[in-house]
Amino acid sequence: MAFREINAKMVEATVTPGQRLFSQRGAMLAYRGEVSFTPNTAGGQGGVMSMIGRRVADEDTPLMTVEGSGTVLFGHGGHHIQVIQLSGDTLYVEADRLLAFEGTLQQGTMFLGSQGGVMGMVRGQVSGQGLFTTTLKGHGAVAVMAHGGVIEIPITPQRPVHVDPQAYVAHHGEVRNKLSTALGWRDMVGRGSGEAFQLELSGSGAVYVQASEEKL
Amino acid sequence: MFRLQSSKVLAVEMTGDAVKAKNGSMVAYDGEMAFKKLSGGGEGIRGMVTRRLTGEQMTLMEVKGRGTCWFADRASEINLVGIQGDKLYVESSNLLATDGGLRTGTEFTGLRGASQGNGLFTTTVEGHGQAAIMSDGPAVVLRVSPQYPLTVDPGAYVAHQGNLRQSFQSGVTFRTLLGRAAARPSRCGSRGRTGVRAAERAEHDRGRRVRWPSGRSTRRWSRRR
């Protein structure tokens, strides 16, 4: 495990030669040892094409490569940090929520419309995710930021989970998501319960939900 | 059944019963749930009129179904309070959820609320069940007994329960009015006192001040200094 939680808002990462990390630019708080930070113009892994992909998709949060040997403290904006361990599955997360992740993970960009077509695009707009989201795949750890604490809710095929799009942080596993609307006449006349749109996640995996409906 | 998933997330297990919760505070659920806005929040036409007049409007929704529902609001700390036939007094913006069987009403509080811009009225919750209240920073429970009256800063007050008598204690002096006092006048000029008749408890937040809820009604006069 490359990340160790110091407290709710700081993580300590261990870097060893040959094992690099990526982190959001400016998220380093302190470090020990011989560690170098190089701005990563490509905004992550992959070649020029994936860089263009991220630029187009507006998922190009400035990243830096962390290399060397030592320990680094990360934190950003006083947001709560959740460390998620991936073992072969894919994590879907918004790029600006990514604090740091291990170099062993494959970074990619996913078009939300590819999951659910037009409704996928609507869902991206409603949840503030935009039309694209970042995927991380493989074995390794990710540190994700959220406003307020994060709870993990398991998703099993028998029990789909509904999430408020504004409180949604990330999810992993074999999960299908769709936007479910409960729009009734009450919402039309402005007397709704405030829960008209929900993300319905079904399959098997887990969803991370923050204790707030504020964006980062 | 109310349970704290974390200090900031409330989990409610439901088996076909209902809970009342602050509008829009659901963050996730599994199972089958239905959300319905409660008209006016109070009981009947009278409750609605009272709420409209007092400005103590609670935008509540009724959540009904089977499964688990998670509630959270602006990363506030959540405190569970058991109510056994007594009355809980809480500012409507600090009330996150209550059991469906609890009755909510509005009551006159007097100067304490007004001094902090909370208005002259507060929300009461009575019956038998549980309620979840929110505070900015962790709240502590302070017991109040007839021998030891308790004084709290109105800005840090969250809620109280039991048979308490409140009186407003002001530290405003001539110097305060001139702006020469050591502390900020708004602060030292608003010492509330929670006097007591029977042994019960008052809850109050000792950490940071209770923050402004963003959707504050503009009808509350004292917000404008």
Short mmCIF file of N, CA, C and O in Angstrom, two decimals, chain A residues 185-186 189-193, chain B residues 20-21 23 35-52 56-62 104:
data_model
loop_
_atom_site.label_atom_id
_atom_site.label_comp_id
_atom_site.label_asym_id
_atom_site.label_seq_id
_atom_site.Cartn_x
_atom_site.Cartn_y
_atom_site.Cartn_z
N TRP A 185 -45.48 15.76 -10.74
CA TRP A 185 -46.09 17.08 -10.92
C TRP A 185 -45.63 18.04 -9.84
O TRP A 185 -45.56 19.23 -10.05
N ARG A 186 -45.24 17.49 -8.67
CA ARG A 186 -44.77 18.35 -7.59
C ARG A 186 -43.50 19.10 -7.98
O ARG A 186 -43.32 20.26 -7.64
N VAL A 189 -44.15 22.08 -10.28
CA VAL A 189 -44.67 23.30 -9.70
C VAL A 189 -43.76 23.79 -8.56
O VAL A 189 -44.16 24.60 -7.75
N GLY A 190 -42.54 23.28 -8.53
CA GLY A 190 -41.56 23.78 -7.57
C GLY A 190 -41.80 23.33 -6.15
O GLY A 190 -41.34 23.94 -5.20
N ARG A 191 -42.49 22.25 -5.98
CA ARG A 191 -42.70 21.74 -4.63
C ARG A 191 -42.12 20.34 -4.48
O ARG A 191 -42.65 19.51 -3.77
N GLY A 192 -41.03 20.11 -5.17
CA GLY A 192 -40.44 18.78 -5.13
C GLY A 192 -39.69 18.54 -3.85
O GLY A 192 -39.42 19.45 -3.07
N SER A 193 -39.32 17.30 -3.62
CA SER A 193 -38.59 16.95 -2.41
C SER A 193 -37.11 17.21 -2.57
O SER A 193 -36.33 16.93 -1.67
N LYS B 20 -39.06 11.75 8.54
CA LYS B 20 -39.07 13.10 7.98
C LYS B 20 -37.63 13.57 7.92
O LYS B 20 -36.88 13.37 8.88
N ALA B 21 -37.24 14.17 6.83
CA ALA B 21 -35.86 14.62 6.69
C ALA B 21 -35.83 15.95 5.99
O ALA B 21 -36.79 16.33 5.32
N ASN B 23 -35.20 18.67 3.34
CA ASN B 23 -35.34 18.55 1.89
C ASN B 23 -33.98 18.44 1.21
O ASN B 23 -33.09 19.23 1.47
N PHE B 35 -39.98 9.67 -2.11
CA PHE B 35 -39.72 10.97 -1.48
C PHE B 35 -40.89 11.89 -1.77
O PHE B 35 -41.31 12.01 -2.91
N LYS B 36 -41.38 12.52 -0.73
CA LYS B 36 -42.52 13.42 -0.92
C LYS B 36 -42.30 14.65 -0.07
O LYS B 36 -41.96 14.55 1.11
N LYS B 37 -42.49 15.80 -0.67
CA LYS B 37 -42.34 17.02 0.12
C LYS B 37 -43.55 17.18 1.03
O LYS B 37 -44.67 16.94 0.63
N LEU B 38 -43.27 17.53 2.27
CA LEU B 38 -44.38 17.75 3.19
C LEU B 38 -44.86 19.18 3.02
O LEU B 38 -44.07 20.12 3.09
N SER B 39 -46.12 19.34 2.83
CA SER B 39 -46.62 20.68 2.59
C SER B 39 -46.62 21.46 3.90
O SER B 39 -47.29 21.09 4.86
N GLY B 40 -45.83 22.51 3.91
CA GLY B 40 -45.81 23.37 5.09
C GLY B 40 -44.98 22.83 6.23
O GLY B 40 -44.47 23.59 7.03
N GLY B 41 -44.83 21.56 6.33
CA GLY B 41 -44.01 20.97 7.37
C GLY B 41 -44.75 20.75 8.67
O GLY B 41 -44.44 19.83 9.40
N GLY B 42 -45.73 21.54 8.98
CA GLY B 42 -46.43 21.38 10.24
C GLY B 42 -47.67 20.53 10.06
O GLY B 42 -47.88 19.90 9.04
N GLU B 43 -48.49 20.49 11.08
CA GLU B 43 -49.69 19.68 10.98
C GLU B 43 -50.85 20.55 10.54
O GLU B 43 -51.21 21.51 11.21
N GLY B 44 -51.37 20.20 9.40
CA GLY B 44 -52.59 20.86 8.94
C GLY B 44 -52.39 22.29 8.49
O GLY B 44 -51.28 22.79 8.39
N ILE B 45 -53.52 22.93 8.26
CA ILE B 45 -53.50 24.31 7.76
C ILE B 45 -52.89 25.24 8.80
O ILE B 45 -52.12 26.12 8.50
N ARG B 46 -53.21 24.96 10.07
CA ARG B 46 -52.74 25.84 11.13
C ARG B 46 -51.22 25.82 11.19
O ARG B 46 -50.57 26.87 11.29
N GLY B 47 -50.63 24.65 11.11
CA GLY B 47 -49.18 24.53 11.13
C GLY B 47 -48.56 25.29 9.97
O GLY B 47 -47.54 25.95 10.12
N MET B 48 -49.23 25.19 8.85
CA MET B 48 -48.69 25.84 7.67
C MET B 48 -48.70 27.35 7.82
O MET B 48 -47.72 28.02 7.54
N VAL B 49 -49.82 27.85 8.33
CA VAL B 49 -49.94 29.30 8.51
C VAL B 49 -48.91 29.79 9.53
O VAL B 49 -48.23 30.78 9.32
N THR B 50 -48.78 29.01 10.64
CA THR B 50 -47.80 29.40 11.65
C THR B 50 -46.41 29.50 11.06
O THR B 50 -45.66 30.43 11.30
N ARG B 51 -46.06 28.48 10.26
CA ARG B 51 -44.72 28.47 9.69
C ARG B 51 -44.50 29.66 8.77
O ARG B 51 -43.45 30.26 8.77
N ARG B 52 -45.52 29.94 8.01
CA ARG B 52 -45.38 31.06 7.08
C ARG B 52 -45.19 32.38 7.84
O ARG B 52 -44.37 33.20 7.50
N GLU B 56 -40.16 30.33 10.40
CA GLU B 56 -39.47 29.11 10.80
C GLU B 56 -39.92 28.00 9.86
O GLU B 56 -40.49 27.01 10.25
N GLN B 57 -39.66 28.24 8.59
CA GLN B 57 -40.11 27.27 7.60
C GLN B 57 -39.12 26.15 7.50
O GLN B 57 -37.95 26.36 7.28
N MET B 58 -39.61 24.98 7.66
CA MET B 58 -38.76 23.83 7.52
C MET B 58 -39.14 23.18 6.22
O MET B 58 -40.30 22.85 6.03
N THR B 59 -38.21 23.05 5.33
CA THR B 59 -38.55 22.33 4.13
C THR B 59 -38.22 20.87 4.40
O THR B 59 -37.08 20.46 4.38
N LEU B 60 -39.26 20.14 4.72
CA LEU B 60 -39.10 18.75 5.07
C LEU B 60 -39.63 17.87 3.95
O LEU B 60 -40.49 18.26 3.18
N MET B 61 -39.08 16.66 3.88
CA MET B 61 -39.66 15.68 2.99
C MET B 61 -39.93 14.42 3.78
O MET B 61 -39.30 14.17 4.80
N GLU B 62 -40.87 13.67 3.29
CA GLU B 62 -41.17 12.41 3.93
C GLU B 62 -40.56 11.30 3.08
O GLU B 62 -40.76 11.26 1.88
N THR B 104 -43.74 17.82 14.84
CA THR B 104 -42.92 19.03 14.79
C THR B 104 -43.83 20.24 14.90
O THR B 104 -44.95 20.24 14.39
#
